[in-house]
Amino acid sequence: MYPPFDGVHSRFRDAWRRPEDEAPDFTAIIERVRARGDAGRMPAPAHWTSGGGGFLDAALSGGPDVHLGAGVIVMGRPDGPSPHGGIRAGARVRIGAGSILEGSGGIDIGPAVDLRDGVLVVSSGHDLGRRSLPWQGGPVRIGAGVVIGAGATIVGPCRLGDGAVVAPDSVVVGDVPAGGFTSGVISTAGGPRRALSRS
């Protein structure tokens, strides 16, 4: 026998009636996060440009001529879980539209780096060896002249050496040597560098 569905129990009744494959409505959660971000939002450096429509909730610093594409989401501050949090970029960095940079563990981007559209960079995770899954920093270091293809995912801790190339839709979970090329899923390094056009 089920308990009566009144008051507190009504939300459980509604959950039981929803088909399992129906996506939950996250609208209220997203609005709360946006409101929190708006309250403490940190502005982009004056010499950076943005395509607009993004969400900037990170300590951003770095060189001139950095461009954030439309809809870019950046998060991470040194007052968060790690004093190394934030995103630091060299001169002439391009971050493509729809990219997400989670910088709570710190993301350092060298000069003349090209992150294509839809790239995900994650600089934190959890200690999967413990039941409570405590936060764990995973800093990401991207060297000068690196090209990261559209839709690629970079998971720290990792270092991408100067001039490295990450193919579109790759998942990188380790270091890539300078001048190296990597592609595929759960890839960490590959053979000699192959060019991706900068268009």
mmCIF file with all atom_site columns, C-alpha atoms in Angstrom:
data_model
loop_
_atom_site.group_PDB
_atom_site.id
_atom_site.type_symbol
_atom_site.label_atom_id
_atom_site.label_alt_id
_atom_site.label_comp_id
_atom_site.label_asym_id
_atom_site.label_entity_id
_atom_site.label_seq_id
_atom_site.pdbx_PDB_ins_code
_atom_site.Cartn_x
_atom_site.Cartn_y
_atom_site.Cartn_z
_atom_site.occupancy
_atom_site.B_iso_or_equiv
_atom_site.pdbx_formal_charge
_atom_site.auth_seq_id
_atom_site.auth_comp_id
_atom_site.auth_asym_id
_atom_site.auth_atom_id
_atom_site.pdbx_PDB_model_num
ATOM 1   C CA . MET A 1 1   ? 0.000  0.000  0.000   1.00 0.00 ? 1   MET A CA 1
ATOM 2   C CA . TYR A 1 2   ? 1.358  3.419  -0.996  1.00 0.00 ? 2   TYR A CA 1
ATOM 3   C CA . PRO A 1 3   ? 1.179  6.373  1.435   1.00 0.00 ? 3   PRO A CA 1
ATOM 4   C CA . PRO A 1 4   ? -1.490 8.997  0.758   1.00 0.00 ? 4   PRO A CA 1
ATOM 5   C CA . PHE A 1 5   ? -0.453 11.478 -1.949  1.00 0.00 ? 5   PHE A CA 1
ATOM 6   C CA . ASP A 1 6   ? -1.082 14.789 -0.265  1.00 0.00 ? 6   ASP A CA 1
ATOM 7   C CA . GLY A 1 7   ? 1.191  17.707 0.459   1.00 0.00 ? 7   GLY A CA 1
ATOM 8   C CA . VAL A 1 8   ? 4.797  16.474 0.589   1.00 0.00 ? 8   VAL A CA 1
ATOM 9   C CA . HIS A 1 9   ? 4.003  13.232 -1.174  1.00 0.00 ? 9   HIS A CA 1
ATOM 10  C CA . SER A 1 10  ? 2.477  14.878 -4.273  1.00 0.00 ? 10  SER A CA 1
ATOM 11  C CA . ARG A 1 11  ? 5.897  15.507 -5.842  1.00 0.00 ? 11  ARG A CA 1
ATOM 12  C CA . PHE A 1 12  ? 6.686  11.794 -5.561  1.00 0.00 ? 12  PHE A CA 1
ATOM 13  C CA . ARG A 1 13  ? 3.359  10.911 -7.171  1.00 0.00 ? 13  ARG A CA 1
ATOM 14  C CA . ASP A 1 14  ? 4.210  13.125 -10.144 1.00 0.00 ? 14  ASP A CA 1
ATOM 15  C CA . ALA A 1 15  ? 7.658  11.546 -10.423 1.00 0.00 ? 15  ALA A CA 1
ATOM 16  C CA . TRP A 1 16  ? 6.121  8.041  -10.490 1.00 0.00 ? 16  TRP A CA 1
ATOM 17  C CA . ARG A 1 17  ? 3.828  9.053  -13.358 1.00 0.00 ? 17  ARG A CA 1
ATOM 18  C CA . ARG A 1 18  ? 6.583  10.474 -15.576 1.00 0.00 ? 18  ARG A CA 1
ATOM 19  C CA . PRO A 1 19  ? 7.975  7.990  -18.119 1.00 0.00 ? 19  PRO A CA 1
ATOM 20  C CA . GLU A 1 20  ? 11.588 7.081  -17.311 1.00 0.00 ? 20  GLU A CA 1
ATOM 21  C CA . ASP A 1 21  ? 12.953 8.234  -20.642 1.00 0.00 ? 21  ASP A CA 1
ATOM 22  C CA . GLU A 1 22  ? 11.370 11.685 -20.362 1.00 0.00 ? 22  GLU A CA 1
ATOM 23  C CA . ALA A 1 23  ? 13.968 14.367 -19.655 1.00 0.00 ? 23  ALA A CA 1
ATOM 24  C CA . PRO A 1 24  ? 13.492 16.286 -16.406 1.00 0.00 ? 24  PRO A CA 1
ATOM 25  C CA . ASP A 1 25  ? 12.894 20.031 -16.571 1.00 0.00 ? 25  ASP A CA 1
ATOM 26  C CA . PHE A 1 26  ? 16.063 21.783 -15.392 1.00 0.00 ? 26  PHE A CA 1
ATOM 27  C CA . THR A 1 27  ? 14.775 25.301 -16.115 1.00 0.00 ? 27  THR A CA 1
ATOM 28  C CA . ALA A 1 28  ? 14.493 26.350 -12.452 1.00 0.00 ? 28  ALA A CA 1
ATOM 29  C CA . ILE A 1 29  ? 17.970 25.041 -11.625 1.00 0.00 ? 29  ILE A CA 1
ATOM 30  C CA . ILE A 1 30  ? 19.522 26.802 -14.607 1.00 0.00 ? 30  ILE A CA 1
ATOM 31  C CA . GLU A 1 31  ? 17.839 30.088 -13.627 1.00 0.00 ? 31  GLU A CA 1
ATOM 32  C CA . ARG A 1 32  ? 19.189 29.811 -10.047 1.00 0.00 ? 32  ARG A CA 1
ATOM 33  C CA . VAL A 1 33  ? 22.696 29.192 -11.361 1.00 0.00 ? 33  VAL A CA 1
ATOM 34  C CA . ARG A 1 34  ? 22.439 32.145 -13.755 1.00 0.00 ? 34  ARG A CA 1
ATOM 35  C CA . ALA A 1 35  ? 21.208 34.405 -10.925 1.00 0.00 ? 35  ALA A CA 1
ATOM 36  C CA . ARG A 1 36  ? 24.112 33.331 -8.709  1.00 0.00 ? 36  ARG A CA 1
ATOM 37  C CA . GLY A 1 37  ? 26.544 33.921 -11.572 1.00 0.00 ? 37  GLY A CA 1
ATOM 38  C CA . ASP A 1 38  ? 25.062 37.335 -12.332 1.00 0.00 ? 38  ASP A CA 1
ATOM 39  C CA . ALA A 1 39  ? 25.438 38.354 -8.686  1.00 0.00 ? 39  ALA A CA 1
ATOM 40  C CA . GLY A 1 40  ? 29.181 37.679 -8.603  1.00 0.00 ? 40  GLY A CA 1
ATOM 41  C CA . ARG A 1 41  ? 30.073 37.754 -12.268 1.00 0.00 ? 41  ARG A CA 1
ATOM 42  C CA . MET A 1 42  ? 33.633 38.690 -13.069 1.00 0.00 ? 42  MET A CA 1
ATOM 43  C CA . PRO A 1 43  ? 34.100 40.783 -16.224 1.00 0.00 ? 43  PRO A CA 1
ATOM 44  C CA . ALA A 1 44  ? 36.335 39.739 -19.087 1.00 0.00 ? 44  ALA A CA 1
ATOM 45  C CA . PRO A 1 45  ? 39.542 41.761 -19.452 1.00 0.00 ? 45  PRO A CA 1
ATOM 46  C CA . ALA A 1 46  ? 39.009 44.962 -21.422 1.00 0.00 ? 46  ALA A CA 1
ATOM 47  C CA . HIS A 1 47  ? 41.200 43.805 -24.311 1.00 0.00 ? 47  HIS A CA 1
ATOM 48  C CA . TRP A 1 48  ? 39.181 40.593 -24.855 1.00 0.00 ? 48  TRP A CA 1
ATOM 49  C CA . THR A 1 49  ? 36.200 40.339 -27.203 1.00 0.00 ? 49  THR A CA 1
ATOM 50  C CA . SER A 1 50  ? 33.158 38.102 -27.098 1.00 0.00 ? 50  SER A CA 1
ATOM 51  C CA . GLY A 1 51  ? 30.523 36.947 -29.566 1.00 0.00 ? 51  GLY A CA 1
ATOM 52  C CA . GLY A 1 52  ? 27.954 37.371 -26.759 1.00 0.00 ? 52  GLY A CA 1
ATOM 53  C CA . GLY A 1 53  ? 25.301 35.099 -25.352 1.00 0.00 ? 53  GLY A CA 1
ATOM 54  C CA . GLY A 1 54  ? 27.747 33.266 -23.093 1.00 0.00 ? 54  GLY A CA 1
ATOM 55  C CA . PHE A 1 55  ? 28.110 32.835 -19.366 1.00 0.00 ? 55  PHE A CA 1
ATOM 56  C CA . LEU A 1 56  ? 31.273 34.261 -17.810 1.00 0.00 ? 56  LEU A CA 1
ATOM 57  C CA . ASP A 1 57  ? 31.691 33.131 -14.207 1.00 0.00 ? 57  ASP A CA 1
ATOM 58  C CA . ALA A 1 58  ? 35.477 32.842 -14.036 1.00 0.00 ? 58  ALA A CA 1
ATOM 59  C CA . ALA A 1 59  ? 38.583 34.772 -13.110 1.00 0.00 ? 59  ALA A CA 1
ATOM 60  C CA . LEU A 1 60  ? 39.885 35.612 -16.585 1.00 0.00 ? 60  LEU A CA 1
ATOM 61  C CA . SER A 1 61  ? 43.313 37.068 -17.280 1.00 0.00 ? 61  SER A CA 1
ATOM 62  C CA . GLY A 1 62  ? 45.855 37.194 -20.039 1.00 0.00 ? 62  GLY A CA 1
ATOM 63  C CA . GLY A 1 63  ? 47.154 38.731 -23.178 1.00 0.00 ? 63  GLY A CA 1
ATOM 64  C CA . PRO A 1 64  ? 45.548 40.947 -25.780 1.00 0.00 ? 64  PRO A CA 1
ATOM 65  C CA . ASP A 1 65  ? 43.443 39.843 -28.731 1.00 0.00 ? 65  ASP A CA 1
ATOM 66  C CA . VAL A 1 66  ? 41.620 36.973 -27.011 1.00 0.00 ? 66  VAL A CA 1
ATOM 67  C CA . HIS A 1 67  ? 38.240 36.197 -28.567 1.00 0.00 ? 67  HIS A CA 1
ATOM 68  C CA . LEU A 1 68  ? 35.437 34.196 -26.968 1.00 0.00 ? 68  LEU A CA 1
ATOM 69  C CA . GLY A 1 69  ? 32.948 32.897 -29.525 1.00 0.00 ? 69  GLY A CA 1
ATOM 70  C CA . ALA A 1 70  ? 29.188 33.186 -29.154 1.00 0.00 ? 70  ALA A CA 1
ATOM 71  C CA . GLY A 1 71  ? 27.699 31.207 -26.300 1.00 0.00 ? 71  GLY A CA 1
ATOM 72  C CA . VAL A 1 72  ? 31.005 30.367 -24.597 1.00 0.00 ? 72  VAL A CA 1
ATOM 73  C CA . ILE A 1 73  ? 30.662 29.292 -20.949 1.00 0.00 ? 73  ILE A CA 1
ATOM 74  C CA . VAL A 1 74  ? 33.636 29.796 -18.616 1.00 0.00 ? 74  VAL A CA 1
ATOM 75  C CA . MET A 1 75  ? 33.707 28.910 -14.915 1.00 0.00 ? 75  MET A CA 1
ATOM 76  C CA . GLY A 1 76  ? 36.376 28.837 -12.218 1.00 0.00 ? 76  GLY A CA 1
ATOM 77  C CA . ARG A 1 77  ? 37.800 31.220 -9.680  1.00 0.00 ? 77  ARG A CA 1
ATOM 78  C CA . PRO A 1 78  ? 40.691 31.213 -7.235  1.00 0.00 ? 78  PRO A CA 1
ATOM 79  C CA . ASP A 1 79  ? 38.172 31.680 -4.393  1.00 0.00 ? 79  ASP A CA 1
ATOM 80  C CA . GLY A 1 80  ? 36.566 28.332 -5.283  1.00 0.00 ? 80  GLY A CA 1
ATOM 81  C CA . PRO A 1 81  ? 37.828 24.891 -4.299  1.00 0.00 ? 81  PRO A CA 1
ATOM 82  C CA . SER A 1 82  ? 41.385 25.633 -5.519  1.00 0.00 ? 82  SER A CA 1
ATOM 83  C CA . PRO A 1 83  ? 43.498 28.786 -5.251  1.00 0.00 ? 83  PRO A CA 1
ATOM 84  C CA . HIS A 1 84  ? 44.719 27.941 -8.774  1.00 0.00 ? 84  HIS A CA 1
ATOM 85  C CA . GLY A 1 85  ? 41.217 28.285 -10.241 1.00 0.00 ? 85  GLY A CA 1
ATOM 86  C CA . GLY A 1 86  ? 40.625 30.584 -13.184 1.00 0.00 ? 86  GLY A CA 1
ATOM 87  C CA . ILE A 1 87  ? 41.489 30.812 -16.849 1.00 0.00 ? 87  ILE A CA 1
ATOM 88  C CA . ARG A 1 88  ? 44.681 32.461 -18.027 1.00 0.00 ? 88  ARG A CA 1
ATOM 89  C CA . ALA A 1 89  ? 45.228 32.963 -21.763 1.00 0.00 ? 89  ALA A CA 1
ATOM 90  C CA . GLY A 1 90  ? 48.097 34.240 -23.863 1.00 0.00 ? 90  GLY A CA 1
ATOM 91  C CA . ALA A 1 91  ? 47.791 36.665 -26.773 1.00 0.00 ? 91  ALA A CA 1
ATOM 92  C CA . ARG A 1 92  ? 45.815 35.828 -29.941 1.00 0.00 ? 92  ARG A CA 1
ATOM 93  C CA . VAL A 1 93  ? 43.769 32.988 -28.416 1.00 0.00 ? 93  VAL A CA 1
ATOM 94  C CA . ARG A 1 94  ? 40.507 31.973 -30.111 1.00 0.00 ? 94  ARG A CA 1
ATOM 95  C CA . ILE A 1 95  ? 37.858 30.038 -28.176 1.00 0.00 ? 95  ILE A CA 1
ATOM 96  C CA . GLY A 1 96  ? 35.154 28.804 -30.534 1.00 0.00 ? 96  GLY A CA 1
ATOM 97  C CA . ALA A 1 97  ? 31.407 29.242 -30.211 1.00 0.00 ? 97  ALA A CA 1
ATOM 98  C CA . GLY A 1 98  ? 29.628 27.014 -27.729 1.00 0.00 ? 98  GLY A CA 1
ATOM 99  C CA . SER A 1 99  ? 32.818 25.952 -25.955 1.00 0.00 ? 99  SER A CA 1
ATOM 100 C CA . ILE A 1 100 ? 32.813 25.275 -22.203 1.00 0.00 ? 100 ILE A CA 1
ATOM 101 C CA . LEU A 1 101 ? 35.869 25.825 -20.017 1.00 0.00 ? 101 LEU A CA 1
ATOM 102 C CA . GLU A 1 102 ? 35.540 24.585 -16.427 1.00 0.00 ? 102 GLU A CA 1
ATOM 103 C CA . GLY A 1 103 ? 38.519 26.213 -14.749 1.00 0.00 ? 103 GLY A CA 1
ATOM 104 C CA . SER A 1 104 ? 38.078 25.483 -11.036 1.00 0.00 ? 104 SER A CA 1
ATOM 105 C CA . GLY A 1 105 ? 41.373 23.553 -11.085 1.00 0.00 ? 105 GLY A CA 1
ATOM 106 C CA . GLY A 1 106 ? 43.052 26.102 -13.361 1.00 0.00 ? 106 GLY A CA 1
ATOM 107 C CA . ILE A 1 107 ? 43.398 26.360 -17.141 1.00 0.00 ? 107 ILE A CA 1
ATOM 108 C CA . ASP A 1 108 ? 46.495 27.978 -18.655 1.00 0.00 ? 108 ASP A CA 1
ATOM 109 C CA . ILE A 1 109 ? 46.389 28.624 -22.408 1.00 0.00 ? 109 ILE A CA 1
ATOM 110 C CA . GLY A 1 110 ? 49.500 29.659 -24.331 1.00 0.00 ? 110 GLY A CA 1
ATOM 111 C CA . PRO A 1 111 ? 49.599 32.272 -27.100 1.00 0.00 ? 111 PRO A CA 1
ATOM 112 C CA . ALA A 1 112 ? 48.121 31.679 -30.570 1.00 0.00 ? 112 ALA A CA 1
ATOM 113 C CA . VAL A 1 113 ? 45.944 28.755 -29.438 1.00 0.00 ? 113 VAL A CA 1
ATOM 114 C CA . ASP A 1 114 ? 42.847 27.862 -31.466 1.00 0.00 ? 114 ASP A CA 1
ATOM 115 C CA . LEU A 1 115 ? 40.028 26.050 -29.648 1.00 0.00 ? 115 LEU A CA 1
ATOM 116 C CA . ARG A 1 116 ? 37.371 25.295 -32.252 1.00 0.00 ? 116 ARG A CA 1
ATOM 117 C CA . ASP A 1 117 ? 33.591 25.332 -31.707 1.00 0.00 ? 117 ASP A CA 1
ATOM 118 C CA . GLY A 1 118 ? 32.090 23.136 -29.006 1.00 0.00 ? 118 GLY A CA 1
ATOM 119 C CA . VAL A 1 119 ? 35.321 22.249 -27.189 1.00 0.00 ? 119 VAL A CA 1
ATOM 120 C CA . LEU A 1 120 ? 34.993 21.129 -23.552 1.00 0.00 ? 120 LEU A CA 1
ATOM 121 C CA . VAL A 1 121 ? 37.924 21.638 -21.161 1.00 0.00 ? 121 VAL A CA 1
ATOM 122 C CA . VAL A 1 122 ? 37.537 20.254 -17.616 1.00 0.00 ? 122 VAL A CA 1
ATOM 123 C CA . SER A 1 123 ? 40.108 21.039 -14.927 1.00 0.00 ? 123 SER A CA 1
ATOM 124 C CA . SER A 1 124 ? 38.617 19.172 -11.989 1.00 0.00 ? 124 SER A CA 1
ATOM 125 C CA . GLY A 1 125 ? 37.084 15.876 -11.077 1.00 0.00 ? 125 GLY A CA 1
ATOM 126 C CA . HIS A 1 126 ? 36.568 13.561 -8.150  1.00 0.00 ? 126 HIS A CA 1
ATOM 127 C CA . ASP A 1 127 ? 38.677 10.994 -6.388  1.00 0.00 ? 127 ASP A CA 1
ATOM 128 C CA . LEU A 1 128 ? 36.916 7.871  -7.650  1.00 0.00 ? 128 LEU A CA 1
ATOM 129 C CA . GLY A 1 129 ? 38.863 5.737  -5.185  1.00 0.00 ? 129 GLY A CA 1
ATOM 130 C CA . ARG A 1 130 ? 36.825 7.141  -2.295  1.00 0.00 ? 130 ARG A CA 1
ATOM 131 C CA . ARG A 1 131 ? 33.176 6.617  -1.539  1.00 0.00 ? 131 ARG A CA 1
ATOM 132 C CA . SER A 1 132 ? 32.437 10.299 -0.854  1.00 0.00 ? 132 SER A CA 1
ATOM 133 C CA . LEU A 1 133 ? 33.905 11.443 -4.211  1.00 0.00 ? 133 LEU A CA 1
ATOM 134 C CA . PRO A 1 134 ? 35.755 14.509 -2.861  1.00 0.00 ? 134 PRO A CA 1
ATOM 135 C CA . TRP A 1 135 ? 36.683 17.278 -5.296  1.00 0.00 ? 135 TRP A CA 1
ATOM 136 C CA . GLN A 1 136 ? 40.055 16.915 -6.947  1.00 0.00 ? 136 GLN A CA 1
ATOM 137 C CA . GLY A 1 137 ? 41.912 19.485 -9.047  1.00 0.00 ? 137 GLY A CA 1
ATOM 138 C CA . GLY A 1 138 ? 43.060 18.548 -12.521 1.00 0.00 ? 138 GLY A CA 1
ATOM 139 C CA . PRO A 1 139 ? 44.888 21.548 -13.978 1.00 0.00 ? 139 PRO A CA 1
ATOM 140 C CA . VAL A 1 140 ? 45.061 21.851 -17.753 1.00 0.00 ? 140 VAL A CA 1
ATOM 141 C CA . ARG A 1 141 ? 48.071 23.421 -19.488 1.00 0.00 ? 141 ARG A CA 1
ATOM 142 C CA . ILE A 1 142 ? 47.751 24.154 -23.206 1.00 0.00 ? 142 ILE A CA 1
ATOM 143 C CA . GLY A 1 143 ? 50.995 25.173 -24.908 1.00 0.00 ? 143 GLY A CA 1
ATOM 144 C CA . ALA A 1 144 ? 51.595 27.831 -27.564 1.00 0.00 ? 144 ALA A CA 1
ATOM 145 C CA . GLY A 1 145 ? 50.140 27.284 -31.024 1.00 0.00 ? 145 GLY A CA 1
ATOM 146 C CA . VAL A 1 146 ? 47.962 24.305 -30.052 1.00 0.00 ? 146 VAL A CA 1
ATOM 147 C CA . VAL A 1 147 ? 44.930 23.565 -32.240 1.00 0.00 ? 147 VAL A CA 1
ATOM 148 C CA . ILE A 1 148 ? 42.005 21.714 -30.645 1.00 0.00 ? 148 ILE A CA 1
ATOM 149 C CA . GLY A 1 149 ? 39.400 20.486 -33.137 1.00 0.00 ? 149 GLY A CA 1
ATOM 150 C CA . ALA A 1 150 ? 35.658 21.085 -32.853 1.00 0.00 ? 150 ALA A CA 1
ATOM 151 C CA . GLY A 1 151 ? 33.824 18.992 -30.301 1.00 0.00 ? 151 GLY A CA 1
ATOM 152 C CA . ALA A 1 152 ? 36.982 17.730 -28.592 1.00 0.00 ? 152 ALA A CA 1
ATOM 153 C CA . THR A 1 153 ? 37.057 17.121 -24.836 1.00 0.00 ? 153 THR A CA 1
ATOM 154 C CA . ILE A 1 154 ? 40.144 17.773 -22.710 1.00 0.00 ? 154 ILE A CA 1
ATOM 155 C CA . VAL A 1 155 ? 40.106 16.336 -19.177 1.00 0.00 ? 155 VAL A CA 1
ATOM 156 C CA . GLY A 1 156 ? 42.769 17.365 -16.663 1.00 0.00 ? 156 GLY A CA 1
ATOM 157 C CA . PRO A 1 157 ? 45.181 16.887 -15.241 1.00 0.00 ? 157 PRO A CA 1
ATOM 158 C CA . CYS A 1 158 ? 46.980 17.140 -18.544 1.00 0.00 ? 158 CYS A CA 1
ATOM 159 C CA . ARG A 1 159 ? 49.491 19.134 -20.517 1.00 0.00 ? 159 ARG A CA 1
ATOM 160 C CA . LEU A 1 160 ? 49.288 19.726 -24.278 1.00 0.00 ? 160 LEU A CA 1
ATOM 161 C CA . GLY A 1 161 ? 52.758 20.638 -25.543 1.00 0.00 ? 161 GLY A CA 1
ATOM 162 C CA . ASP A 1 162 ? 53.516 23.541 -27.874 1.00 0.00 ? 162 ASP A CA 1
ATOM 163 C CA . GLY A 1 163 ? 52.185 22.998 -31.389 1.00 0.00 ? 163 GLY A CA 1
ATOM 164 C CA . ALA A 1 164 ? 50.135 19.899 -30.506 1.00 0.00 ? 164 ALA A CA 1
ATOM 165 C CA . VAL A 1 165 ? 47.022 19.122 -32.543 1.00 0.00 ? 165 VAL A CA 1
ATOM 166 C CA . VAL A 1 166 ? 43.889 17.456 -31.174 1.00 0.00 ? 166 VAL A CA 1
ATOM 167 C CA . ALA A 1 167 ? 41.546 16.114 -33.873 1.00 0.00 ? 167 ALA A CA 1
ATOM 168 C CA . PRO A 1 168 ? 37.838 17.007 -33.800 1.00 0.00 ? 168 PRO A CA 1
ATOM 169 C CA . ASP A 1 169 ? 35.657 14.981 -31.392 1.00 0.00 ? 169 ASP A CA 1
ATOM 170 C CA . SER A 1 170 ? 38.666 13.469 -29.606 1.00 0.00 ? 170 SER A CA 1
ATOM 171 C CA . VAL A 1 171 ? 38.762 12.857 -25.862 1.00 0.00 ? 171 VAL A CA 1
ATOM 172 C CA . VAL A 1 172 ? 42.127 13.625 -24.267 1.00 0.00 ? 172 VAL A CA 1
ATOM 173 C CA . VAL A 1 173 ? 42.765 12.324 -20.745 1.00 0.00 ? 173 VAL A CA 1
ATOM 174 C CA . GLY A 1 174 ? 46.542 12.667 -20.526 1.00 0.00 ? 174 GLY A CA 1
ATOM 175 C CA . ASP A 1 175 ? 49.528 14.585 -21.806 1.00 0.00 ? 175 ASP A CA 1
ATOM 176 C CA . VAL A 1 176 ? 50.152 15.218 -25.508 1.00 0.00 ? 176 VAL A CA 1
ATOM 177 C CA . PRO A 1 177 ? 53.799 15.960 -26.399 1.00 0.00 ? 177 PRO A CA 1
ATOM 178 C CA . ALA A 1 178 ? 54.921 19.105 -28.183 1.00 0.00 ? 178 ALA A CA 1
ATOM 179 C CA . GLY A 1 179 ? 54.207 18.786 -31.899 1.00 0.00 ? 179 GLY A CA 1
ATOM 180 C CA . GLY A 1 180 ? 52.092 15.647 -31.265 1.00 0.00 ? 180 GLY A CA 1
ATOM 181 C CA . PHE A 1 181 ? 48.820 14.694 -32.910 1.00 0.00 ? 181 PHE A CA 1
ATOM 182 C CA . THR A 1 182 ? 46.030 12.878 -31.118 1.00 0.00 ? 182 THR A CA 1
ATOM 183 C CA . SER A 1 183 ? 42.659 11.596 -32.250 1.00 0.00 ? 183 SER A CA 1
ATOM 184 C CA . GLY A 1 184 ? 39.943 9.233  -31.141 1.00 0.00 ? 184 GLY A CA 1
ATOM 185 C CA . VAL A 1 185 ? 38.256 8.518  -27.865 1.00 0.00 ? 185 VAL A CA 1
ATOM 186 C CA . ILE A 1 186 ? 40.277 8.199  -24.654 1.00 0.00 ? 186 ILE A CA 1
ATOM 187 C CA . SER A 1 187 ? 43.362 9.094  -26.604 1.00 0.00 ? 187 SER A CA 1
ATOM 188 C CA . THR A 1 188 ? 46.482 10.361 -24.900 1.00 0.00 ? 188 THR A CA 1
ATOM 189 C CA . ALA A 1 189 ? 49.065 10.815 -27.629 1.00 0.00 ? 189 ALA A CA 1
ATOM 190 C CA . GLY A 1 190 ? 49.923 9.903  -31.161 1.00 0.00 ? 190 GLY A CA 1
ATOM 191 C CA . GLY A 1 191 ? 52.377 10.221 -33.955 1.00 0.00 ? 191 GLY A CA 1
ATOM 192 C CA . PRO A 1 192 ? 53.827 13.245 -35.673 1.00 0.00 ? 192 PRO A CA 1
ATOM 193 C CA . ARG A 1 193 ? 51.863 16.429 -36.016 1.00 0.00 ? 193 ARG A CA 1
ATOM 194 C CA . ARG A 1 194 ? 49.229 16.691 -38.746 1.00 0.00 ? 194 ARG A CA 1
ATOM 195 C CA . ALA A 1 195 ? 47.839 20.075 -39.729 1.00 0.00 ? 195 ALA A CA 1
ATOM 196 C CA . LEU A 1 196 ? 44.259 21.188 -39.210 1.00 0.00 ? 196 LEU A CA 1
ATOM 197 C CA . SER A 1 197 ? 43.441 24.275 -41.226 1.00 0.00 ? 197 SER A CA 1
ATOM 198 C CA . ARG A 1 198 ? 42.885 27.445 -39.215 1.00 0.00 ? 198 ARG A CA 1
ATOM 199 C CA . SER A 1 199 ? 39.721 28.345 -41.119 1.00 0.00 ? 199 SER A CA 1
#
